[in-house]
Amino acid sequence: MNGLTAFLEKYFVPVAAKIGSQKHLVALRDAFISTMPITMAGSIAVLLNVFFRDFPTEWGWTGFVAAMDPLIGINGYVYNGTLAIVSIIFAFSLGYNISKSYDVDRLAGGLVSLAAFMMNLAVTVDLETVKSAIGAANASFDVNTLPKEFSGIYGFFSLAQVNGTGLFTAMIFGFLATIIYAKLMQAKITIKMPEAVPPAVSKAFAAIIPALVALYVCGIIVWGFTKLTGMDVITWISNTIQEPLLAMSQGYGAVFLVTLLVQVLWFFGIHGPNVLAPVLESLWGTAQLQNISAAQEGASLPFQWVRGSFDAYVWMGGSGGTLVLVIALLVFSKRADARTVAKLSLGPGIFNINEPIMFGLPIVLNTIYLIPFIIAPLVMVTVAYFATALGLVGPVIAAVPWVMPPLFNSFIATGGDWVAPVISLINLVIGFVIWTPFVLTANRVGPPEEEMKA
């Protein structure tokens, strides 16, 4: 065990630490985090409509649905201004955070990233496509009655490209445009204004050349790509890159691996979810956004395992399912120091804050607790993954604050699926069973409580 710990500490931890501090990955992580108020508002709107519209409709409560129509409409507007355009919001957030990492004008960087993403949107609508889409619903519509100059309508874009589908394009062009802008700003390739000019005006003029170059580089790429392929960039990236990666994320192996890496990182005192946030949010976070959008539209859910699934079923009390460790310590520990730490950690643990137990017990670099800290989450994620895959519990359809206590978290995240808290409870019991033998072992390693008092 000591040999394995030494090996990981020598070869694995330095690499993980560098990844966790790499400024571009930090910017990507912070960009996702910054959109949380927006995604949370949209998720709440979707969740409320589940209870105001979807469930009552299934139960035949038409009168209730009619009475809730104003609230359903308001929730729809909130969704349209949040999750329906989340790629636009993310594009600005990413540019802002990349500019922050380069210490250049953040507002201008956010706008450059946003503009670079927007130029990728398909801005024409083929009326034959419109006809096939709405012809069945509106038999009187006849595209052939329109003049030839209306063969393509300019100035429209598809909402399907600015929800979660456009996130990967926003990442690629956000990085490209903002890094070019930031590098030119740092190289002082700017318009310099006299000192008498107000700072706000001077900053705006200074960003003109870097922004112009960055956006024209992106514009050339988009124009060339569209001419060569006959396809808009967002659709191509979605079909060629995003969808295969998202499909890969739904495999048990990918879910198992990321859970394992989070635990190993945390064992060495490195915040696993933060280090792996670019992966967690880019893949499973994007899948969650698409699930939320599908739930709003009443469509079938495209993904079974999303970002919120980890919080709902695995990281209860924090990474490692440490809430059950706290309970096991309170029940079985005979060490005064461990019991004191457990008492102090219980409150935060209920809200999934586990730093007190991680560093107070400690679990970090404590070989006694290495095995349960890794094994318990792997067993828990296995149970939850296959329960979801087999249809025993519905997928997550709502973003829930990570501080939401266990059981409540899974119930709300799945839109009120009563089986979800049952799965969470089963996992808590499993975690308790796995942690308990090691708590009993720890009693023999340190002085018992009676000797401490003496």
Coordinates of C-alpha atoms in Angstrom, one line a residue:
M1 CA 0.0 0.0 0.0
N2 CA 2.8 2.4 0.9
G3 CA 4.6 1.5 -2.4
L4 CA 1.5 2.4 -4.4
T5 CA 1.0 5.6 -2.6
A6 CA 4.6 6.6 -3.1
F7 CA 4.4 5.7 -6.9
L8 CA 1.2 7.8 -7.3
E9 CA 2.6 10.7 -5.3
K10 CA 5.8 10.7 -7.5
Y11 CA 4.3 10.3 -10.9
F12 CA 0.6 11.0 -10.8
V13 CA 0.2 13.9 -8.4
P14 CA 2.6 16.3 -10.2
V15 CA 0.9 15.8 -13.5
A16 CA -2.6 16.3 -11.9
A17 CA -1.4 19.4 -10.1
K18 CA -0.1 20.9 -13.4
I19 CA -3.4 20.1 -15.1
G20 CA -5.3 21.7 -12.2
S21 CA -3.4 24.9 -12.4
Q22 CA -3.2 25.2 -16.3
K23 CA -4.7 28.6 -16.9
H24 CA -6.7 27.6 -20.0
L25 CA -8.3 24.7 -18.2
V26 CA -8.9 26.9 -15.2
A27 CA -10.6 29.5 -17.5
L28 CA -12.8 26.8 -19.0
R29 CA -13.8 25.5 -15.5
D30 CA -14.6 29.0 -14.3
A31 CA -16.6 29.7 -17.4
F32 CA -18.9 26.8 -16.7
I33 CA -19.1 27.8 -13.0
S34 CA -19.9 31.4 -14.0
T35 CA -23.0 30.3 -15.9
M36 CA -24.4 28.6 -12.9
P37 CA -26.9 31.3 -12.0
I38 CA -28.3 31.2 -15.5
T39 CA -28.4 27.4 -15.8
M40 CA -29.9 27.1 -12.3
A41 CA -32.7 29.6 -13.2
G42 CA -33.5 27.7 -16.4
S43 CA -33.4 24.4 -14.6
I44 CA -35.8 25.5 -11.9
A45 CA -38.2 26.7 -14.7
V46 CA -38.1 23.3 -16.3
L47 CA -38.5 21.6 -13.0
L48 CA -41.6 23.7 -12.1
N49 CA -43.2 22.9 -15.4
V50 CA -42.7 19.2 -14.7
F51 CA -45.0 19.6 -11.7
F52 CA -47.3 22.3 -13.2
R53 CA -47.7 20.7 -16.6
D54 CA -46.1 17.4 -17.3
F55 CA -47.2 15.3 -14.3
P56 CA -50.7 16.8 -14.1
T57 CA -51.2 16.2 -17.8
E58 CA -50.3 12.5 -17.4
W59 CA -52.7 12.3 -14.4
G60 CA -55.5 13.9 -16.4
W61 CA -55.6 17.0 -14.2
T62 CA -56.5 19.3 -17.1
G63 CA -58.2 21.9 -14.9
F64 CA -55.1 22.2 -12.8
V65 CA -52.9 22.6 -15.9
A66 CA -55.3 25.3 -17.2
A67 CA -55.1 27.2 -13.9
M68 CA -51.3 27.0 -13.9
D69 CA -51.1 28.3 -17.5
P70 CA -49.8 31.8 -16.5
L71 CA -47.0 30.2 -14.4
I72 CA -46.2 27.7 -17.2
G73 CA -45.9 30.5 -19.6
I74 CA -43.6 32.5 -17.3
N75 CA -41.4 29.4 -16.8
G76 CA -41.2 29.1 -20.6
Y77 CA -39.9 32.7 -20.9
V78 CA -37.3 32.1 -18.1
Y79 CA -36.2 29.0 -20.0
N80 CA -36.0 30.9 -23.3
G81 CA -33.7 33.5 -21.7
T82 CA -31.4 31.0 -20.0
L83 CA -30.9 27.4 -21.1
A84 CA -32.3 27.9 -24.5
I85 CA -29.4 30.3 -25.3
V86 CA -26.8 28.8 -22.9
S87 CA -24.1 28.6 -25.6
I88 CA -24.3 32.3 -26.2
I89 CA -24.0 32.9 -22.4
F90 CA -21.2 30.5 -22.1
A91 CA -19.3 32.0 -25.1
F92 CA -19.1 35.4 -23.3
S93 CA -18.2 33.8 -20.0
L94 CA -15.4 31.8 -21.6
G95 CA -13.9 34.9 -23.3
Y96 CA -14.2 36.8 -20.1
N97 CA -12.3 34.2 -18.0
I98 CA -9.6 33.6 -20.7
S99 CA -9.0 37.4 -20.8
K100 CA -8.8 37.3 -17.0
S101 CA -6.1 34.6 -17.1
Y102 CA -4.1 36.7 -19.6
D103 CA -4.7 39.9 -17.5
V104 CA -6.2 41.9 -20.4
D105 CA -9.5 43.7 -20.8
R106 CA -12.1 41.1 -19.7
L107 CA -15.2 42.7 -21.1
A108 CA -13.7 43.1 -24.6
G109 CA -12.5 39.5 -24.4
G110 CA -15.9 38.2 -23.6
L111 CA -17.4 40.2 -26.5
V112 CA -14.8 38.9 -28.9
S113 CA -15.5 35.3 -27.8
L114 CA -19.3 35.9 -28.2
A115 CA -18.9 37.4 -31.6
A116 CA -16.7 34.6 -32.8
F117 CA -19.3 32.1 -31.7
M118 CA -22.2 34.0 -33.2
M119 CA -20.6 34.1 -36.7
N120 CA -20.8 30.3 -36.7
L121 CA -24.6 30.3 -36.6
A122 CA -26.5 29.3 -39.7
V123 CA -28.3 32.5 -40.6
T124 CA -30.4 31.2 -43.5
V125 CA -33.4 29.0 -43.4
D126 CA -34.2 26.7 -46.3
L127 CA -37.9 26.9 -46.9
E128 CA -38.1 23.3 -48.1
T129 CA -36.9 22.3 -44.6
V130 CA -39.5 24.6 -43.1
K131 CA -42.2 23.0 -45.3
S132 CA -41.3 19.5 -44.2
A133 CA -41.1 20.6 -40.6
I134 CA -44.5 22.4 -40.3
G135 CA -46.4 21.2 -43.4
A136 CA -48.0 18.4 -41.5
A137 CA -49.1 20.7 -38.8
N138 CA -50.3 23.5 -41.2
A139 CA -51.8 21.9 -44.3
S140 CA -52.6 25.4 -45.8
F141 CA -48.9 26.3 -45.9
D142 CA -47.5 26.0 -49.4
V143 CA -43.9 27.1 -49.9
N144 CA -44.4 27.1 -53.7
T145 CA -46.7 30.1 -53.4
L146 CA -43.8 32.3 -52.2
P147 CA -41.6 34.3 -54.7
K148 CA -38.3 32.8 -55.8
E149 CA -36.3 35.4 -53.9
F150 CA -37.6 33.9 -50.7
S151 CA -35.8 30.6 -51.4
G152 CA -33.7 31.4 -48.3
I153 CA -34.6 33.8 -45.5
Y154 CA -31.6 35.7 -44.1
G155 CA -31.3 36.8 -40.6
F156 CA -32.7 33.8 -38.7
F157 CA -30.8 31.2 -36.7
S158 CA -31.9 28.0 -35.1
L159 CA -32.4 27.9 -31.4
A160 CA -31.1 24.3 -31.6
Q161 CA -27.6 25.7 -32.2
V162 CA -27.5 28.1 -29.2
N163 CA -28.6 25.6 -26.5
G164 CA -26.2 22.9 -25.3
T165 CA -25.6 21.8 -28.9
G166 CA -23.4 24.8 -29.6
L167 CA -21.2 24.5 -26.5
F168 CA -18.3 22.7 -28.2
T169 CA -18.2 25.3 -31.0
A170 CA -18.3 28.1 -28.3
M171 CA -15.3 26.4 -26.7
I172 CA -13.2 26.1 -29.8
F173 CA -13.9 29.5 -31.3
G174 CA -13.9 31.1 -27.9
F175 CA -10.4 29.9 -27.2
L176 CA -9.1 30.7 -30.6
A177 CA -10.5 34.3 -30.8
T178 CA -9.8 35.3 -27.2
I179 CA -6.2 33.9 -27.2
I180 CA -5.4 35.8 -30.4
Y181 CA -7.0 38.9 -28.9
A182 CA -5.1 38.5 -25.6
K183 CA -1.8 37.9 -27.3
L184 CA -2.1 41.0 -29.4
M185 CA -3.1 43.0 -26.4
Q186 CA -0.1 41.8 -24.5
A187 CA 2.1 42.6 -27.5
K188 CA 0.8 46.2 -27.4
I189 CA -0.5 46.0 -31.0
T190 CA -3.2 48.5 -30.1
I191 CA -4.4 52.0 -30.8
K192 CA -2.8 54.3 -28.2
M193 CA -4.9 57.3 -27.2
P194 CA -3.7 60.5 -25.5
E195 CA -3.6 60.5 -21.7
A196 CA -6.4 63.1 -21.6
V197 CA -8.8 60.5 -23.1
P198 CA -11.1 58.9 -20.5
P199 CA -9.9 55.4 -19.5
A200 CA -13.1 53.7 -20.7
V201 CA -12.7 55.2 -24.2
S202 CA -8.9 54.4 -24.2
K203 CA -9.6 50.8 -23.3
A204 CA -12.2 50.5 -26.0
F205 CA -9.9 51.9 -28.7
A206 CA -7.0 49.7 -27.5
A207 CA -9.0 46.6 -28.1
I208 CA -10.0 47.5 -31.7
I209 CA -7.0 46.0 -33.6
P210 CA -6.7 42.8 -31.5
A211 CA -10.5 42.2 -31.7
L212 CA -10.5 43.0 -35.5
V213 CA -7.6 40.5 -36.2
A214 CA -9.2 37.8 -33.9
L215 CA -12.6 38.0 -35.5
Y216 CA -11.3 38.1 -39.1
V217 CA -9.2 35.0 -38.5
C218 CA -12.3 33.3 -37.2
G219 CA -14.4 34.7 -40.1
I220 CA -12.0 33.4 -42.7
I221 CA -12.1 29.9 -41.0
V222 CA -15.9 29.9 -40.9
W223 CA -16.2 31.1 -44.5
G224 CA -13.6 28.6 -45.9
F225 CA -15.1 25.7 -43.9
T226 CA -18.7 26.5 -45.1
K227 CA -17.5 26.8 -48.8
L228 CA -15.6 23.5 -48.6
T229 CA -18.1 21.4 -46.8
G230 CA -21.4 23.1 -47.5
M231 CA -22.2 22.7 -43.8
D232 CA -22.2 25.2 -41.0
V233 CA -19.5 24.7 -38.4
I234 CA -21.8 24.1 -35.4
T235 CA -23.6 21.2 -37.2
W236 CA -20.3 19.7 -38.3
I237 CA -18.7 20.0 -34.8
S238 CA -21.8 18.6 -33.2
N239 CA -22.0 15.6 -35.5
T240 CA -18.3 14.9 -35.7
I241 CA -16.9 15.8 -32.3
Q242 CA -19.5 16.5 -29.8
E243 CA -21.9 13.7 -30.3
P244 CA -19.2 10.9 -30.4
L245 CA -17.7 12.3 -27.2
L246 CA -21.1 12.5 -25.5
A247 CA -21.9 9.0 -26.6
M248 CA -18.6 7.9 -25.1
S249 CA -19.4 9.6 -21.8
Q250 CA -22.5 7.4 -21.5
G251 CA -20.4 4.2 -21.2
Y252 CA -19.9 2.6 -17.9
G253 CA -16.1 2.6 -18.4
A254 CA -16.0 6.4 -18.7
V255 CA -18.2 7.0 -15.7
F256 CA -16.2 4.5 -13.7
L257 CA -12.9 6.1 -14.7
V258 CA -13.8 9.7 -13.9
T259 CA -15.1 8.6 -10.5
L260 CA -11.8 6.7 -9.8
L261 CA -9.7 9.7 -10.8
V262 CA -11.7 12.1 -8.6
Q263 CA -11.1 9.9 -5.6
V264 CA -7.4 9.4 -6.3
L265 CA -6.8 13.1 -6.7
W266 CA -8.7 13.9 -3.5
F267 CA -6.6 11.3 -1.6
F268 CA -3.6 13.4 -2.3
G269 CA -5.3 16.6 -1.2
I270 CA -6.1 17.8 -4.8
H271 CA -9.8 18.8 -5.4
G272 CA -10.8 16.1 -7.9
P273 CA -14.0 17.7 -9.2
N274 CA -12.2 21.0 -9.7
V275 CA -9.3 19.5 -11.6
L276 CA -11.6 17.4 -13.8
A277 CA -14.2 20.1 -14.1
P278 CA -13.3 20.8 -17.8
V279 CA -14.1 17.1 -18.5
L280 CA -17.1 16.8 -16.2
E281 CA -18.7 20.0 -17.5
S282 CA -17.8 19.6 -21.2
L283 CA -19.1 16.1 -21.4
W284 CA -21.6 15.3 -18.6
G285 CA -22.5 19.0 -18.1
T286 CA -23.4 19.3 -21.8
A287 CA -25.4 16.1 -21.6
Q288 CA -27.3 17.5 -18.6
L289 CA -28.2 20.7 -20.5
Q290 CA -29.5 18.7 -23.4
N291 CA -31.6 16.6 -21.0
I292 CA -33.0 19.7 -19.4
S293 CA -33.9 21.1 -22.8
A294 CA -35.5 17.9 -23.9
A295 CA -37.6 17.8 -20.7
Q296 CA -38.8 21.4 -21.3
E297 CA -39.9 20.4 -24.8
G298 CA -41.5 17.2 -23.7
A299 CA -39.2 15.1 -25.8
S300 CA -37.4 11.9 -24.9
L301 CA -34.3 12.4 -22.8
P302 CA -31.1 11.9 -24.9
F303 CA -28.7 10.9 -22.1
Q304 CA -28.9 8.6 -19.1
W305 CA -25.9 9.7 -17.0
V306 CA -25.2 13.4 -16.7
R307 CA -23.2 15.8 -14.4
G308 CA -25.9 15.9 -11.7
S309 CA -26.0 12.1 -11.5
F310 CA -22.6 12.0 -9.7
D311 CA -23.9 14.4 -7.0
A312 CA -27.3 12.7 -6.7
Y313 CA -26.0 9.2 -6.2
V314 CA -22.2 9.1 -5.5
W315 CA -20.7 12.2 -4.0
M316 CA -23.2 12.4 -1.1
G317 CA -21.6 14.3 1.7
G318 CA -18.8 15.2 -0.7
S319 CA -16.4 13.1 -2.8
G320 CA -16.1 9.6 -1.5
G321 CA -19.6 9.6 0.0
T322 CA -18.0 10.8 3.3
L323 CA -21.3 11.6 5.0
V324 CA -21.6 7.9 5.8
L325 CA -18.0 7.9 7.1
V326 CA -19.0 10.6 9.5
I327 CA -22.0 8.5 10.7
A328 CA -19.8 5.4 11.0
L329 CA -17.3 7.3 13.1
L330 CA -20.1 8.6 15.4
V331 CA -21.4 5.0 15.8
F332 CA -18.3 2.9 16.0
S333 CA -15.2 5.0 16.6
K334 CA -13.6 4.8 20.1
R335 CA -11.1 7.5 19.3
A336 CA -11.8 10.9 20.9
D337 CA -10.1 12.8 18.1
A338 CA -12.0 11.0 15.4
R339 CA -15.3 11.4 17.1
T340 CA -14.7 15.1 17.7
V341 CA -13.9 15.6 14.0
A342 CA -17.0 13.6 13.0
K343 CA -19.2 15.8 15.2
L344 CA -17.8 19.0 13.6
S345 CA -18.1 17.5 10.1
L346 CA -21.7 16.3 10.4
G347 CA -23.3 19.6 9.7
P348 CA -21.2 20.5 6.7
G349 CA -21.4 16.9 5.5
I350 CA -25.2 17.1 5.2
F351 CA -24.7 19.9 2.7
N352 CA -22.0 18.0 0.8
I353 CA -19.0 19.9 2.3
N354 CA -16.4 17.4 3.2
E355 CA -13.2 19.5 3.7
P356 CA -13.5 19.2 7.6
I357 CA -13.5 15.4 7.4
M358 CA -11.0 15.3 4.6
F359 CA -8.3 17.3 6.3
G360 CA -9.4 17.0 9.9
L361 CA -9.6 13.2 10.3
P362 CA -7.6 13.2 7.9
I363 CA -8.5 11.1 4.9
V364 CA -5.9 12.8 2.8
L365 CA -2.7 10.7 2.6
N366 CA -4.2 8.3 5.3
T367 CA -3.6 4.8 4.0
I368 CA -6.1 3.4 6.5
Y369 CA -8.9 5.0 4.6
L370 CA -7.5 4.8 1.1
I371 CA -9.4 1.6 0.2
P372 CA -12.9 2.6 1.3
F373 CA -12.4 6.1 0.0
I374 CA -11.9 4.7 -3.5
I375 CA -14.0 1.5 -3.4
A376 CA -17.2 3.0 -1.9
P377 CA -17.8 5.6 -4.7
L378 CA -17.0 3.0 -7.3
V379 CA -19.6 0.6 -6.0
M380 CA -22.1 3.4 -5.5
V381 CA -21.6 4.7 -9.1
T382 CA -22.0 1.2 -10.4
V383 CA -25.3 0.7 -8.6
A384 CA -26.7 4.0 -9.7
Y385 CA -25.4 3.7 -13.3
F386 CA -27.0 0.4 -13.9
A387 CA -30.2 1.4 -12.1
T388 CA -30.5 4.3 -14.5
A389 CA -29.4 2.2 -17.6
L390 CA -32.0 -0.5 -16.8
G391 CA -34.8 2.1 -16.4
L392 CA -35.3 1.5 -12.7
V393 CA -34.9 5.3 -12.2
G394 CA -35.3 8.2 -14.5
P395 CA -32.3 10.2 -15.7
V396 CA -31.5 13.6 -14.2
I397 CA -33.5 16.4 -15.8
A398 CA -32.7 19.4 -13.6
A399 CA -29.6 21.1 -12.2
V400 CA -29.6 21.1 -8.5
P401 CA -27.3 23.2 -6.2
W402 CA -24.5 20.9 -5.1
V403 CA -25.2 21.8 -1.4
M404 CA -28.6 20.2 -1.6
P405 CA -28.7 17.4 1.0
P406 CA -28.7 13.8 -0.2
L407 CA -32.0 12.1 -1.0
F408 CA -33.6 15.5 -1.6
N409 CA -30.9 16.1 -4.3
S410 CA -31.8 13.0 -6.3
F411 CA -35.6 13.5 -5.9
I412 CA -35.5 17.0 -7.3
A413 CA -32.8 16.3 -9.9
T414 CA -34.9 13.6 -11.5
G415 CA -38.1 15.7 -11.5
G416 CA -39.7 13.9 -8.6
D417 CA -38.9 10.3 -9.4
W418 CA -39.5 8.6 -6.0
V419 CA -37.2 5.8 -6.9
A420 CA -34.2 8.2 -7.0
P421 CA -34.0 8.8 -3.3
V422 CA -34.4 5.0 -2.8
I423 CA -31.3 4.4 -4.9
S424 CA -29.5 7.2 -3.0
L425 CA -30.4 5.6 0.3
I426 CA -29.2 2.2 -0.9
N427 CA -25.9 3.7 -1.8
L428 CA -25.7 5.4 1.6
V429 CA -26.1 2.0 3.2
I430 CA -23.6 0.4 0.9
G431 CA -21.1 3.2 1.7
F432 CA -21.7 2.7 5.4
V433 CA -21.0 -1.0 5.2
I434 CA -17.8 -0.4 3.2
W435 CA -16.5 2.3 5.6
T436 CA -17.4 0.6 8.9
P437 CA -14.6 -2.1 9.0
F438 CA -12.0 0.5 8.4
V439 CA -13.4 2.7 11.2
L440 CA -13.1 -0.3 13.5
T441 CA -9.5 -0.9 12.2
A442 CA -8.6 2.7 13.0
N443 CA -9.7 2.1 16.6
R444 CA -6.7 -0.2 17.0
V445 CA -4.2 2.2 15.3
G446 CA -4.6 5.1 17.7
P447 CA -5.3 5.3 21.5
P448 CA -8.8 4.5 22.5
E449 CA -11.1 7.1 24.0
E450 CA -10.6 5.8 27.5
E451 CA -6.8 6.2 27.4
M452 CA -7.2 9.7 25.9
K453 CA -9.3 10.7 28.9
A454 CA -6.8 9.2 31.3

